[in-house]
Coordinates of C-alpha atoms in Angstrom, one line a residue:
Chain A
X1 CA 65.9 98.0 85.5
X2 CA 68.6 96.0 87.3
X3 CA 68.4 92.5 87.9
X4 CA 70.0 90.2 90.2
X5 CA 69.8 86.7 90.1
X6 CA 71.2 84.5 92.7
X7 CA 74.2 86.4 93.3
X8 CA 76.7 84.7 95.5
X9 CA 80.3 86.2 96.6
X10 CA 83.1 84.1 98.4
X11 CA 85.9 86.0 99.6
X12 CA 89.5 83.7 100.3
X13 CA 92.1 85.5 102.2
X14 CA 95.2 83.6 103.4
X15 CA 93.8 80.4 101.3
X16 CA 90.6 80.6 103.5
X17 CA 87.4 80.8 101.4
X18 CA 84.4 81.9 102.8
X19 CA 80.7 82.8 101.4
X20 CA 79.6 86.4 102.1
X21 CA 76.6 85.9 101.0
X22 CA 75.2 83.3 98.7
X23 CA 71.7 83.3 95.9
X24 CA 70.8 86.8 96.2
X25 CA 67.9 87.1 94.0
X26 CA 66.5 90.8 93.5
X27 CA 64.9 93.1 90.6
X28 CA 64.8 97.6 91.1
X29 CA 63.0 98.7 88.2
X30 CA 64.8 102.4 86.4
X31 CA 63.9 105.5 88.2
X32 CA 63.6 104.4 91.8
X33 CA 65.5 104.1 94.5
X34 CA 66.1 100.6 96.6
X35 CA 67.7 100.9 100.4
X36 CA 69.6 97.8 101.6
X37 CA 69.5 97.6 105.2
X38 CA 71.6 95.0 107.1
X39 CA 73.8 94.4 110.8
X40 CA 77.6 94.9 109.9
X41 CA 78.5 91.4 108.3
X42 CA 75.7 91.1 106.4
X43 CA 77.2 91.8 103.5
X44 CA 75.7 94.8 102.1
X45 CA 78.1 96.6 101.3
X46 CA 80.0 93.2 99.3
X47 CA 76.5 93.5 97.4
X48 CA 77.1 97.1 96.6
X49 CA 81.0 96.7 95.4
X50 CA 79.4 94.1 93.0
X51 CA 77.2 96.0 91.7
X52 CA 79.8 98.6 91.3
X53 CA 82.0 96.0 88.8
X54 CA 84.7 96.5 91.6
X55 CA 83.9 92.8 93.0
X56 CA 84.4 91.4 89.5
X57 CA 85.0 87.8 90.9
X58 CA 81.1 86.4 91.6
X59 CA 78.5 83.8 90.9
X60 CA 75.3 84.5 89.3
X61 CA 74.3 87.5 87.2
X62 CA 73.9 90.8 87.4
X63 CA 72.2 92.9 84.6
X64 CA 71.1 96.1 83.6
X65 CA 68.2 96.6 81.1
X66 CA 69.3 93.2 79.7
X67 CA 73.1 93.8 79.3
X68 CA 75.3 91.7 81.5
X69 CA 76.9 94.8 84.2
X70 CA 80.1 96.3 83.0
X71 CA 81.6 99.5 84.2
X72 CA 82.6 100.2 80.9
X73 CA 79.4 99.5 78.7
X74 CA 77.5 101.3 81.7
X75 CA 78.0 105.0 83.5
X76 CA 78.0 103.4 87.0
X77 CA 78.0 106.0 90.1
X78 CA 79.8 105.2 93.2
X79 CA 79.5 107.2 96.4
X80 CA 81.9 105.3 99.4
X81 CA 81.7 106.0 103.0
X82 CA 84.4 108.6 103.1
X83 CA 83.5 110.8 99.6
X84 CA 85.9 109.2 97.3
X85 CA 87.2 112.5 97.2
X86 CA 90.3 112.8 95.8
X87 CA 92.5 114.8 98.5
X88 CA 94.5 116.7 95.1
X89 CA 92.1 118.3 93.1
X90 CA 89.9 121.3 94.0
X91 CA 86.1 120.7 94.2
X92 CA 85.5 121.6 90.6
X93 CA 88.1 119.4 89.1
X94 CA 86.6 116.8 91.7
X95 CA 82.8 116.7 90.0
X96 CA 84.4 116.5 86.2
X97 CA 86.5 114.0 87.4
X98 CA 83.3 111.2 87.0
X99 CA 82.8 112.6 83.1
X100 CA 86.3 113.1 82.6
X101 CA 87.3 109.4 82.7
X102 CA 83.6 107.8 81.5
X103 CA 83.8 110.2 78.6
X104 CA 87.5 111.5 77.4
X105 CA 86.1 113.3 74.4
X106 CA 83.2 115.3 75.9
X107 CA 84.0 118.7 76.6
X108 CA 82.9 119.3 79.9
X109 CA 79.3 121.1 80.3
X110 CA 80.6 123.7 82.7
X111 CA 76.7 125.5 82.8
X112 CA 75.8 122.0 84.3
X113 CA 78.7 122.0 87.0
X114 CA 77.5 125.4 87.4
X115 CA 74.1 124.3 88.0
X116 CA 74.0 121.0 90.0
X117 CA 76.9 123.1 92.3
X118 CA 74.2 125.5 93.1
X119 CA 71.4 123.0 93.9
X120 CA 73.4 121.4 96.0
X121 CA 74.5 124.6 97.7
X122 CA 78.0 124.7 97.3
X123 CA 78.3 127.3 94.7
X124 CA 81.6 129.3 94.8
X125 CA 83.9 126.4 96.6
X126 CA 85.0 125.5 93.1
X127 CA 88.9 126.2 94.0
X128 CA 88.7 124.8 97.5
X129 CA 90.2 121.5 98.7
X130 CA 88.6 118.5 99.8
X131 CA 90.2 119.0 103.3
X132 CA 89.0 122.7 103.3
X133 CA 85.5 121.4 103.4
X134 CA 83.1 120.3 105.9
X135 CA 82.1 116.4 105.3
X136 CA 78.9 117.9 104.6
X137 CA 80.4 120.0 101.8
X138 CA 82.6 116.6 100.7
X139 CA 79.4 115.0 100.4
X140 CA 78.0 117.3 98.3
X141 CA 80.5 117.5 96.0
X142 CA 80.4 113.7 95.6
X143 CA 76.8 113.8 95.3
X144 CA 77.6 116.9 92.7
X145 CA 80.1 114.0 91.0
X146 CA 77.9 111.2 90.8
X147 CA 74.9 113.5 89.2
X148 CA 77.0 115.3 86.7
X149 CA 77.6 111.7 85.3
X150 CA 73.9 111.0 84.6
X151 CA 74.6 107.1 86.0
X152 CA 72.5 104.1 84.8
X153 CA 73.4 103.3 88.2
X154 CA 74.2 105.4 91.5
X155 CA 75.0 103.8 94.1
X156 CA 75.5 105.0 97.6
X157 CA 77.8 103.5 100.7
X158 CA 76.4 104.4 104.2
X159 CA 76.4 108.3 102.6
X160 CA 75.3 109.9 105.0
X161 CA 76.7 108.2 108.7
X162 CA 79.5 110.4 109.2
X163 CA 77.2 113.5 109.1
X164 CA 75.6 114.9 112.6
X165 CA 72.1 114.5 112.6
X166 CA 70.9 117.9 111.4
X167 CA 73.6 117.6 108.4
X168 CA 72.3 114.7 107.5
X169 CA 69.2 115.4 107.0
X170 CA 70.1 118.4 105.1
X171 CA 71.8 116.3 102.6
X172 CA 69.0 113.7 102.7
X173 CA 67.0 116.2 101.7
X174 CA 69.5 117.9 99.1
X175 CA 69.9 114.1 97.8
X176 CA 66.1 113.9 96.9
X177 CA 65.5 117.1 95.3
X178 CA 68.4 116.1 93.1
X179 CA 66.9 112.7 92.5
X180 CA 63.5 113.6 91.3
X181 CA 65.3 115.7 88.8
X182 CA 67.4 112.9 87.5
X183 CA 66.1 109.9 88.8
X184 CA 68.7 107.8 88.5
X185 CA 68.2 104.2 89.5
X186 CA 69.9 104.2 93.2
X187 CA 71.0 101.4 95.5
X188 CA 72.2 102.6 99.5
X189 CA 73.3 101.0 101.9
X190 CA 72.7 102.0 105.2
X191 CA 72.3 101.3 108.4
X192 CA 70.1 103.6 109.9
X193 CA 66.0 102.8 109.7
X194 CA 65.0 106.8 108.9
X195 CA 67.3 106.7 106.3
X196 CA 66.1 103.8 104.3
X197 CA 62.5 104.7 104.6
X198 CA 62.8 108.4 104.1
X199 CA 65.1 107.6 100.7
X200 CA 64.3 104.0 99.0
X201 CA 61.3 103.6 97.6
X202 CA 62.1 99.7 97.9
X203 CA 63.7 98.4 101.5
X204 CA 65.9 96.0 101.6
X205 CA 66.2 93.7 104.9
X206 CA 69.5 91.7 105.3
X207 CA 70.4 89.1 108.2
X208 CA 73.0 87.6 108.8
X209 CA 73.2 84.2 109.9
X210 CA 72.3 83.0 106.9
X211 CA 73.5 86.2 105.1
X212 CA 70.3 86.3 102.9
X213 CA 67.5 88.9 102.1
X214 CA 65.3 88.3 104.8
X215 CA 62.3 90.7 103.2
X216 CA 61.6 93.5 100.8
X217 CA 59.7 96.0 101.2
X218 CA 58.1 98.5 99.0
X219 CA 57.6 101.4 100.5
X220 CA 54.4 103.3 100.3
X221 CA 55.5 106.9 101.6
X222 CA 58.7 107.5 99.5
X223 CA 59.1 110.8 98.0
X224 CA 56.1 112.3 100.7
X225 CA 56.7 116.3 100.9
X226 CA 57.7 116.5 104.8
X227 CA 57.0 112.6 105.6
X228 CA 59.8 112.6 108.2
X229 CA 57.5 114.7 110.5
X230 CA 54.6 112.5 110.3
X231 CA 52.7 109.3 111.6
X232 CA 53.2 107.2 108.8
X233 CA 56.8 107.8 109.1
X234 CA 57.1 107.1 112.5
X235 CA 55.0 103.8 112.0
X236 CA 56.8 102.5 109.1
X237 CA 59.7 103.0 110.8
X238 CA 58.7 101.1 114.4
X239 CA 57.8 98.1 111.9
X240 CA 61.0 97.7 110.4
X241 CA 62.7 97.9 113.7
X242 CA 60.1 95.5 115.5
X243 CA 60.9 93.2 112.2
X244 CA 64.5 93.7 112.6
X245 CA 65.1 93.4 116.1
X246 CA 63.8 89.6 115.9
X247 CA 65.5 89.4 112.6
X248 CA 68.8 90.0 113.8
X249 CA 68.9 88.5 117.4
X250 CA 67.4 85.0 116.0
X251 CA 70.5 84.3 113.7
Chain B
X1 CA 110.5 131.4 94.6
X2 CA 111.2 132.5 97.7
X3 CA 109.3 134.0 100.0
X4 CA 110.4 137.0 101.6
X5 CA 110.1 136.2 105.1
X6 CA 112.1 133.1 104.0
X7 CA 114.7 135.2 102.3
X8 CA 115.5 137.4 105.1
X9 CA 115.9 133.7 107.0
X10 CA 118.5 132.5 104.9
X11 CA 120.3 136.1 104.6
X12 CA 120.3 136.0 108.7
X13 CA 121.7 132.2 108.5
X14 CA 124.2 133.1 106.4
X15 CA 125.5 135.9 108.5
X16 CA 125.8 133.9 112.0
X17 CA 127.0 130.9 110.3
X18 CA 129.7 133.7 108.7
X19 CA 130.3 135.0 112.4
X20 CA 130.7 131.2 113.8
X21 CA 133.4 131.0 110.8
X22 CA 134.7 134.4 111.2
X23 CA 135.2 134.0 115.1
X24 CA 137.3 130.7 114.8
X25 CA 139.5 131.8 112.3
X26 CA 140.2 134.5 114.8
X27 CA 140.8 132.4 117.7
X28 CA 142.7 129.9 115.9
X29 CA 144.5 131.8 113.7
X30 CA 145.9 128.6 111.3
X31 CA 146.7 129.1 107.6
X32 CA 143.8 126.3 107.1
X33 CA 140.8 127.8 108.5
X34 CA 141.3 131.4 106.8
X35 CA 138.6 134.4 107.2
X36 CA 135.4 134.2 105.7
X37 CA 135.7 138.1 103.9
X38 CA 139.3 136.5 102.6
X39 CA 137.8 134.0 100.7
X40 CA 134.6 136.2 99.8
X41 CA 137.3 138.1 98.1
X42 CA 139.3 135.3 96.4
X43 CA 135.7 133.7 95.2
X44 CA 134.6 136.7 93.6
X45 CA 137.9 137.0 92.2
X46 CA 138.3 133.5 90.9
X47 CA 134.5 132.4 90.3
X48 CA 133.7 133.2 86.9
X49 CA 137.2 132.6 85.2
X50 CA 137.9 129.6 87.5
X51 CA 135.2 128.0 89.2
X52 CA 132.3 128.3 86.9
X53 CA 133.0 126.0 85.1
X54 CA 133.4 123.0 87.3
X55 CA 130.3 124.2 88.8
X56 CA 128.2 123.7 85.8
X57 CA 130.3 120.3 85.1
X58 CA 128.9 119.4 88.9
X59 CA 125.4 120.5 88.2
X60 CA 125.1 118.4 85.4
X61 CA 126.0 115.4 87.0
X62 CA 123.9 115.8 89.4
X63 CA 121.0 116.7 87.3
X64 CA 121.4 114.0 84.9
X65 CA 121.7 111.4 87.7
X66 CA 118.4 112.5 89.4
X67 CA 116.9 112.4 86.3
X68 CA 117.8 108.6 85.4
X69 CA 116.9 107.7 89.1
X70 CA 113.2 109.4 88.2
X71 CA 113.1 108.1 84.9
X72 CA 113.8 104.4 86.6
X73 CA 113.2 104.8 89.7
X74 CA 109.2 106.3 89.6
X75 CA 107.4 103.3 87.3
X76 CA 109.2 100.5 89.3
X77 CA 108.2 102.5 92.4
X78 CA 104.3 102.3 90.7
X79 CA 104.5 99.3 89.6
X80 CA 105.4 98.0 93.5
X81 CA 103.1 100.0 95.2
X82 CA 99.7 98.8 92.8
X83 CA 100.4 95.7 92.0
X84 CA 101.0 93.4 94.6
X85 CA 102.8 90.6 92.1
X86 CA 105.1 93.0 91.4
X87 CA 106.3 94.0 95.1
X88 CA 106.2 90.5 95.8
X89 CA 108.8 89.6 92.9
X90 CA 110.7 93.1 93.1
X91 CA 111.1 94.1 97.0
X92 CA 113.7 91.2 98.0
X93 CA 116.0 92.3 95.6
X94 CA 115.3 95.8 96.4
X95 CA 116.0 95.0 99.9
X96 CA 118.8 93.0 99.4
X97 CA 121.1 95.8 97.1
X98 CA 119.6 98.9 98.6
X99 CA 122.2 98.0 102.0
X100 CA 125.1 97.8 99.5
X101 CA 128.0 100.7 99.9
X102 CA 127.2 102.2 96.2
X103 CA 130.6 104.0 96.3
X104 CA 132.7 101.2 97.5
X105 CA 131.2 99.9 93.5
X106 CA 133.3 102.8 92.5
X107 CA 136.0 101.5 91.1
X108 CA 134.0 98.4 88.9
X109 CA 132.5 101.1 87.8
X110 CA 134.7 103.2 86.1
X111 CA 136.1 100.0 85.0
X112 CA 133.2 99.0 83.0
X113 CA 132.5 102.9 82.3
X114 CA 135.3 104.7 81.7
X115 CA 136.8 107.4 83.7
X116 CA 134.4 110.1 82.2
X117 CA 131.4 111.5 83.0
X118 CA 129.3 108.0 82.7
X119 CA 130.6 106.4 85.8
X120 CA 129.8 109.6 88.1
X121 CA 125.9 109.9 86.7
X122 CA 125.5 106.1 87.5
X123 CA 127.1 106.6 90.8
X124 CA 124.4 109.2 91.8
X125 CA 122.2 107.2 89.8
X126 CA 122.5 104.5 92.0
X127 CA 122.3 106.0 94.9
X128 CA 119.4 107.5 94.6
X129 CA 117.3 105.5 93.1
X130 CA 116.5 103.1 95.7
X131 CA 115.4 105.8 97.5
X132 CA 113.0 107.4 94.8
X133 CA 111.9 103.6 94.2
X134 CA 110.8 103.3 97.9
X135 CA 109.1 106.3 99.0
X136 CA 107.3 106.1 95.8
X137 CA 106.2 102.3 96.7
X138 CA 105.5 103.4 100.1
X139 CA 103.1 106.5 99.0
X140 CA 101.2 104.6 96.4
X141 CA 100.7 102.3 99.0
X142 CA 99.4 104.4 101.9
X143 CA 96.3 105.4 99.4
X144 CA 93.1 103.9 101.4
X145 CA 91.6 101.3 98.5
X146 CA 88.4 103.7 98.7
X147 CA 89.8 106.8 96.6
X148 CA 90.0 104.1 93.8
X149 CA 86.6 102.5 93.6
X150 CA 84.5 105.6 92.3
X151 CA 87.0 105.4 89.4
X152 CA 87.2 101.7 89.0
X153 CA 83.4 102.0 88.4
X154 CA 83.5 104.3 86.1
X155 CA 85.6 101.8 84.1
X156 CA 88.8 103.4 84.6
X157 CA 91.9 101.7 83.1
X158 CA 95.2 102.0 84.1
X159 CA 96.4 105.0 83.0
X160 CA 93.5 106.7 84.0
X161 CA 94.6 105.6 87.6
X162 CA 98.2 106.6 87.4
X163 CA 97.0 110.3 86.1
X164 CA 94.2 110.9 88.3
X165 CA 96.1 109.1 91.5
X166 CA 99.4 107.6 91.5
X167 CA 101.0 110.5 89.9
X168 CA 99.6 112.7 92.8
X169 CA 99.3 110.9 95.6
X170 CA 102.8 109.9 95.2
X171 CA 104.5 113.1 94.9
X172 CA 104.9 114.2 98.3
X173 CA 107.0 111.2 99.5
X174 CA 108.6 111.5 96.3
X175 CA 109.8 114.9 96.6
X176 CA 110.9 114.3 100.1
X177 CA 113.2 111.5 98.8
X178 CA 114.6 114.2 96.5
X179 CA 115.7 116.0 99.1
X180 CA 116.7 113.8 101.1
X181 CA 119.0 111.9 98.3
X182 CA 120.2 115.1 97.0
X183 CA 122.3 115.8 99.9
X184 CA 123.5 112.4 99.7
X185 CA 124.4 112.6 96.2
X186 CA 126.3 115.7 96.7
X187 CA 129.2 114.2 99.4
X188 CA 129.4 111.2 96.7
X189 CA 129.6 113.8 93.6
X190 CA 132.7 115.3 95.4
X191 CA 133.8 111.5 96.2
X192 CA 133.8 110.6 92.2
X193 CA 134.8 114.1 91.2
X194 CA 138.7 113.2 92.6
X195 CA 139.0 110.2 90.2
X196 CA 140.5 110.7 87.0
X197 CA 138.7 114.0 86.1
X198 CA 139.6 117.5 85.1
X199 CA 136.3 119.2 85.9
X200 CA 134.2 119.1 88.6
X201 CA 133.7 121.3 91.9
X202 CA 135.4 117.6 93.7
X203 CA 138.0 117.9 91.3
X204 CA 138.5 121.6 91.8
X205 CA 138.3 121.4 95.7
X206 CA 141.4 119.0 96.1
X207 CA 143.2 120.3 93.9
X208 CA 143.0 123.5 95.9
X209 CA 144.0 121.3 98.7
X210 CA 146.9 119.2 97.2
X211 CA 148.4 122.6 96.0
X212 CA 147.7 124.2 99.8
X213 CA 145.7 127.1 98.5
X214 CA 143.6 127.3 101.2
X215 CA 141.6 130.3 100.1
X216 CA 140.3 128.3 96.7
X217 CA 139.7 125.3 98.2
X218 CA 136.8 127.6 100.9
X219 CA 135.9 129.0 97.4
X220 CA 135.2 125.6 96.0
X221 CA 133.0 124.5 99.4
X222 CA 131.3 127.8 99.2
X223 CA 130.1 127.0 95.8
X224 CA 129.5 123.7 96.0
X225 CA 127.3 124.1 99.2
X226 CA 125.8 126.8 97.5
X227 CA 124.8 124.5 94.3
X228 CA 122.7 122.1 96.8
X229 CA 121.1 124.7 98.8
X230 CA 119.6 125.7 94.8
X231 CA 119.3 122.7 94.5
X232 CA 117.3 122.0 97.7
X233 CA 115.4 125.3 97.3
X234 CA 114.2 124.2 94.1
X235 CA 113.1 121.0 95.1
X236 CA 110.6 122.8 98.1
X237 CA 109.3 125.4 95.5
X238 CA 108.1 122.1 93.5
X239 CA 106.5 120.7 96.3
X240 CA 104.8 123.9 97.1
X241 CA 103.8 124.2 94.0
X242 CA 102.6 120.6 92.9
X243 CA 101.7 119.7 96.8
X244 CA 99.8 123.4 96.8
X245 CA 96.8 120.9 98.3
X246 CA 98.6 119.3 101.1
X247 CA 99.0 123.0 102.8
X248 CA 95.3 123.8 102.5

């Protein structure tokens, strides 16, 4: 279980300060997934680099199962927009790269690489480059990363927006079969409704003016077999929109 | 190392370049510009007894002032290009003595030095590692903050982030400073090589000259340029081989 409790971040740059976001107040129990959904500004991702221990510099608390969040007390996941990828290293030295640095003793399980490579479908690109690849194929291998770790916490940047629309839902799909193996507990960001309906099992609504959570939402259809292609879907998803689209333009 | 499409480049280089040379000391026809098969003849002649020597002398000047510029030149170059304080505090006086004529410090050097081999390494030394400092500053810095924040949440210290990324990412403008100091490094070897030395391929050039042996003195540049195209050719097999990802 993570627990956030009123979480406020101020930024200064050039001796300005400013709040991003201020008494963020939110609980995701283990083994689910929570979707934060917000306008650019809202400061979603600010919420996500915090929970990642790379925004070290906040008010409030953050905890996981009890113990105060530290990236290195806890195996924490982090997916950014563009892969992380590091440009250098072939895909296979890219997904030990997570266990490699959380755990500089462990021999590397290479039957697991093996494994979680060929769920995600990208067996036998082990000695390509990150700039061979299609961003589909990077964001598999970042996926393949972040699940080789086993995090306490995965968390995911707007994954899946540079992907065309069939790719995406590929990976979307890829993603959960992965995660109801593991089930790590996973926080996204996103921006697109589909997205955080068809993967958190908790929906977060952020607005901006004031940057606050505006609702949550726990979804009832997460984890469906082939939800995307029906009513409920659809419905859930006009909701949020209706609930978003008066959100957003009232701030 | 080389390729052999690349090989048959430089072979077909070497023999216009040789036709260019071999053409004007026709036309010309003065005792300083002699044939290019004359002084083929006088090198083979004269290189191992003669010219080997200085050649190694040169090489390890060379080689030992590159490395001190790395060995220097690389963590200050880290240091500026993560950590901000650092840059901050470092890059005006960077700025300020990387403009400064190096060789016109020449002779305070070989004051405080000595006439021997310690004044020429520091001269490369210096010369170079401005350069190496820079471009390594300059590559850290280009890194987009992303590529570190899957590592800085995996707890990553330090070191971790100088082995995983810094070392790498660097490399490429690192290698390019290389080569482009070494060719630098090489007119300034032949400068220092005329002081007060008896070895050397400077020392062994103008003494070709002042004694008007024309032939030698070609020797001596053959060599000499010969020493940095190694030298250069070396350098671009390390990129290939360490950079392998940047030609993917």
């Amino acid at each position: 279980m993570i627990e956030i409790k009123d979480l406020s971040v101020t930024y200064h740059s050039n001796k300005e300060f400013y709040k991003v976001f201020t008494d963020i107040n939110l609980t995701i129990p283990t083994g689910s997934t929570c979707a934060l959904i917000g306008p650019s500004g809202s400061g979603k991702s600010t919420i996500l680099k915090a929970l990642a221990g790379i925004i070290t510099d906040f008010e409030g608390s953050i905890a996981i199962n009890d113990v105060p969040l530290s990236p290195t007390m806890q195996t924490i996941g982090f997916i950014p927009q563009n892969y992380g990828l590091l440009p250098w290293k072939n895909v296979y030295e890219n997904i030990c790269l997570g266990v490699k640095i959380k755990n500089k003793k462990v021999k590397i399980d290479k039957n697991a690489v093996k494994s979680i490579m060929h769920n995600l479908g990208i067996a036998g690109l082990e000695h390509r480059y990150p700039n061979e690849l299609s961003g589909g194929q990077q964001q598999r291998v970042s996926l393949a990363r972040s699940f080789l770790l086993k995090p306490d916490l995965l968390l995911m940047d707007e994954p899946f927006s540079a992907l065309d629309a069939i790719t995406r839902e590929e990976i979307q799909d890829a993603f959960l079969i992965l995660w109801k193996r593991y089930s790590p507990l996973t926080v996204l960001v996103t921006h697109y409704v589909e997205e955080a309906v068809y993967l958190g099992q908790k929906i977060v609504i952020l607005s901006t003016n004031p940057r606050r959570i505006s609702k949550v939402i726990d979804n009832p259809i997460f984890g469906v077999k082939n939800i995307r292609k029906q009513k409920e879907f659809f419905e859930l998803c006009s909701t949020i929109r209706n609930f978003i689209k008066e959100d957003w333009t009232t701030c | 190392m080389l390729e052999k499409r690349t090989f048959y480049g430089y072979i077909s280089a070497i023999i216009i370049l040789f036709a260019i040379w071999h053409l004007v000391a026709v036309i010309l026809d003065l005792p300083i510009i002699p044939q290019p098969f004359m002084v083929l003849d006088n090198l083979t002649a004269i290189f191992i007894d003669e010219i080997a020597i200085h050649g190694l002398y040169s090489i390890w000047r060379i080689i030992a002032g590159v490395f001190l510029a790395i060995i220097v030149g690389v963590p200050i170059g880290v240091l500026m290009g993560y950590f901000d304080k650092f840059d901050r505090f470092l890059a005006p006086i960077i700025y300020l003595t990387y403009p400064i004529p190096k060789i016109a410090l020449l002779p305070i050097l070989m004051l405080l030095c000595g006439l021997g081999e310690m004044s020429k390494i520091i001269m490369i030394f210096l010369i170079i590692v401005f350069q190496v400092v820079v471009s390594v500053r300059d590559g850290i810095r280009s890194i987009p903050k992303e590529i570190y924040y899957p590592l800085y949440s995996l707890g990553a210290n330090f070191m971790d982030i100088f082995k995983e990324v810094l070392f790498n990412a660097s490399m490429p403008n690192f290698l390019t400073s290389i080569r482009i100091a070494l060719a630098t490094s090489i007119s300034v070897l032949f400068f220092t090589e005329t002081f007060g030395s008896q070895y050397g391929m400077g020392y062994f050039i103008m003494d070709a000259w002042l004694r008007v042996n024309y032939l030698e003195m070609y020797s001596g540049i053959i060599v000499l340029s010969f020493i940095g195209l190694i030298l250069f050719v070396f350098t671009d097999f390390l990129e290939k081989k360490i950079c392998r990802w940047q030609y993917k």
